[in-house]
C-alpha atoms as a printed R data frame, in Angstrom:
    type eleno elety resid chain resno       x       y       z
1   ATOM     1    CA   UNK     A     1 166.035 337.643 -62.160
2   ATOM     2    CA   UNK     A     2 169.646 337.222 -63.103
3   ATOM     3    CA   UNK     A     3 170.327 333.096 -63.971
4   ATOM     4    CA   UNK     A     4 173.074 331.272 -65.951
5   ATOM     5    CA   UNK     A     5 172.165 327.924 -67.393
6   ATOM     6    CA   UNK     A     6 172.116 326.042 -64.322
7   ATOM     7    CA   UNK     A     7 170.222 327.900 -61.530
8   ATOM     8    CA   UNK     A     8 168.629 331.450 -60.652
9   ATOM     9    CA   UNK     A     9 172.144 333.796 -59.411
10  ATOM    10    CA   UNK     A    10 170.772 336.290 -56.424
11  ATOM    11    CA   UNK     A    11 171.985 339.673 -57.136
12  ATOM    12    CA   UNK     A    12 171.714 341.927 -54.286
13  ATOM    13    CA   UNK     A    13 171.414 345.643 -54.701
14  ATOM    14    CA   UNK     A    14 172.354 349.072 -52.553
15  ATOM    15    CA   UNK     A    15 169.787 350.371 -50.685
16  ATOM    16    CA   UNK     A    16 171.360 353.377 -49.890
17  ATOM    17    CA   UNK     A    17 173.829 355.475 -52.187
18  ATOM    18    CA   UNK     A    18 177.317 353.875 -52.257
19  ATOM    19    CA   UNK     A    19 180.558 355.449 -53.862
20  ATOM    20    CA   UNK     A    20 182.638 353.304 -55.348
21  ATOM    21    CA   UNK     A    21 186.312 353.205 -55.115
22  ATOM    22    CA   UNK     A    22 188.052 355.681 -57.487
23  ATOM    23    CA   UNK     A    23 189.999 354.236 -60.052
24  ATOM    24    CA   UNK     A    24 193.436 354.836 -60.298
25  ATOM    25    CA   UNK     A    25 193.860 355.823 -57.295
26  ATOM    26    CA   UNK     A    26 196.954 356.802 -56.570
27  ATOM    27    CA   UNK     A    27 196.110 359.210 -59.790
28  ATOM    28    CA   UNK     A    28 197.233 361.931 -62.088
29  ATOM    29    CA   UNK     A    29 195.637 364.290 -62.623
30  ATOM    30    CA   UNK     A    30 192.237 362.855 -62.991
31  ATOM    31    CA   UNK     A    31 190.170 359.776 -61.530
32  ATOM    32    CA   UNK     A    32 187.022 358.309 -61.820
33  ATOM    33    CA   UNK     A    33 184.556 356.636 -59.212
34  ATOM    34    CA   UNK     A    34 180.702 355.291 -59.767
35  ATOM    35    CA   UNK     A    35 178.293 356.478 -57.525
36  ATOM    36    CA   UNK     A    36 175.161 354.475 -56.988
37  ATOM    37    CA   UNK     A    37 171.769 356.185 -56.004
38  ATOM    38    CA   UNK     A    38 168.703 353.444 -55.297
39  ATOM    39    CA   UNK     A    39 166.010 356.352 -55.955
40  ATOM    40    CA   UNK     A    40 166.261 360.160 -57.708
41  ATOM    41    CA   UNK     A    41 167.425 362.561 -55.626
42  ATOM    42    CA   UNK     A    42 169.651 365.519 -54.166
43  ATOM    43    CA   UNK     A    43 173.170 364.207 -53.661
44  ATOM    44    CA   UNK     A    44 175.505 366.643 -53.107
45  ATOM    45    CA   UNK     A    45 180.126 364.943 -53.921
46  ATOM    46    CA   UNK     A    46 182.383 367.276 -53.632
47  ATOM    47    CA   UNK     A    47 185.934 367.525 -52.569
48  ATOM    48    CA   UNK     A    48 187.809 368.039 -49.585
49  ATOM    49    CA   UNK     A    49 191.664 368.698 -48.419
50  ATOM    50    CA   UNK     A    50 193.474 367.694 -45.341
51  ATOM    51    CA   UNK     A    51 192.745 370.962 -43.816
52  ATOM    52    CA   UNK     A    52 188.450 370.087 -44.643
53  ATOM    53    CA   UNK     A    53 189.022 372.846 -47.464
54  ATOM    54    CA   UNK     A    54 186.785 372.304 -50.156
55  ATOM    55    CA   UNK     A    55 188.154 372.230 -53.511
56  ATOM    56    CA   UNK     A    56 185.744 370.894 -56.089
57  ATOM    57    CA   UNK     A    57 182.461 369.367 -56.698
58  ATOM    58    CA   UNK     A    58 182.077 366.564 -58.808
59  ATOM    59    CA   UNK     A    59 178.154 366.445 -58.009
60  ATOM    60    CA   UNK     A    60 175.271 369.592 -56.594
61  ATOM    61    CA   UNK     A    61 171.898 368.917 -57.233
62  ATOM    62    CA   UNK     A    62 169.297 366.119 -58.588
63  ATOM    63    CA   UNK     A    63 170.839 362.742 -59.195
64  ATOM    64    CA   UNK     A    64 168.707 359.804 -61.370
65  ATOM    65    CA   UNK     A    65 168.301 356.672 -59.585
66  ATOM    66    CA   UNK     A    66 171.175 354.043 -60.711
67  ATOM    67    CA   UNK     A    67 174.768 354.260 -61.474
68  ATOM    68    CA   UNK     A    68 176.417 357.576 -62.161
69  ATOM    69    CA   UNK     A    69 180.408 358.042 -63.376
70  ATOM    70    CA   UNK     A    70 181.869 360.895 -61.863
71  ATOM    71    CA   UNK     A    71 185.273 361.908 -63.031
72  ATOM    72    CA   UNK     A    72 187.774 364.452 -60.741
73  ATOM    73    CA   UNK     A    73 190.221 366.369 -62.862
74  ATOM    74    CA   UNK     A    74 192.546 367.793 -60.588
75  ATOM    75    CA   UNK     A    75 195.359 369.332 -62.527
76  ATOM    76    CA   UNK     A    76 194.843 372.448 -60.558
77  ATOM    77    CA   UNK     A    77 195.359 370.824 -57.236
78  ATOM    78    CA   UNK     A    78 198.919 370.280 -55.753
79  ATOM    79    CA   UNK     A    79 199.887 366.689 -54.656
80  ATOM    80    CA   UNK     A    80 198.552 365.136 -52.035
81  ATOM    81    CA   UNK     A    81 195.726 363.258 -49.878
82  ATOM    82    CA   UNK     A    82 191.997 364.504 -50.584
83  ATOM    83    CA   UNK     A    83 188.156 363.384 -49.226
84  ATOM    84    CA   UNK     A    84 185.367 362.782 -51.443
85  ATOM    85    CA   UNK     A    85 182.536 363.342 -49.561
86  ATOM    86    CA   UNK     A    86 178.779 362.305 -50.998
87  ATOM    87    CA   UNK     A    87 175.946 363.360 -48.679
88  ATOM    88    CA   UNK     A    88 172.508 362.316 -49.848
89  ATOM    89    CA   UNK     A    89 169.419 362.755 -47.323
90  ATOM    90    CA   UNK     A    90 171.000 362.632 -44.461
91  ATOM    91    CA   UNK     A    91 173.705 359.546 -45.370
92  ATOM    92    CA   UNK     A    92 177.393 360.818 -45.003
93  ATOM    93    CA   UNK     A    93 180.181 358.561 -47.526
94  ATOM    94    CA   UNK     A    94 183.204 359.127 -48.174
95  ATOM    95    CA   UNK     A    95 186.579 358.182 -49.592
96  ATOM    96    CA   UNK     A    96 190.556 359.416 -49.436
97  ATOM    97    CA   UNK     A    97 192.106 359.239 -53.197
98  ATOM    98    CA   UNK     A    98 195.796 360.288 -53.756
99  ATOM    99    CA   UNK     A    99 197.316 362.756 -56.216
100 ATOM   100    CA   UNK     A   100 200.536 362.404 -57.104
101 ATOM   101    CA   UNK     A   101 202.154 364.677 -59.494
């Protein structure tokens, strides 16, 4: 129960996983989104080019329920457009961030 001194405040939360909008975004080199997860489990983030090219992952395996940073550090990458893709049981999000060197 989430109140302030005046009434009860209804909080509502995911029920699926949700990824966050990375922050900066345009960035360089490195950017940071929050990935929530409602219950423990595989979620597999990783990243994409414009040519579906995969070139990182940010997240393979077993996540804990609740909210998880997850930081990109592409100094490696050349500039441009990119997909960050989170699949968890079946559920497909995703995202376009911007490098700009």
């Amino acid at each position: 129960i989430v109140a302030n001194s005046h009434e009860q405040i209804s909080v509502m939360m995911p029920e699926s996983i949700s990824l966050e909008a990375a922050y900066p975004n345009p960035f360089n080199p490195s950017t940071t989104m929050r990935l929530y997860v409602p219950v423990e489990g595989v979620v597999d983030v990783k990243i994409y080019n414009v040519m579906g090219q995969q070139v990182g992952v940010l997240n393979e395996g077993v996540i804990s329920s609740g909210y998880t940073n997850l930081t990109w550090n592409a100094s490696d990458q050349p500039s441009g457009m990119y997909i960050v893709r989170a699949i968890s049981e079946g559920l497909t999000i995703s995202q376009k961030v911007m490098l700009l060197k």
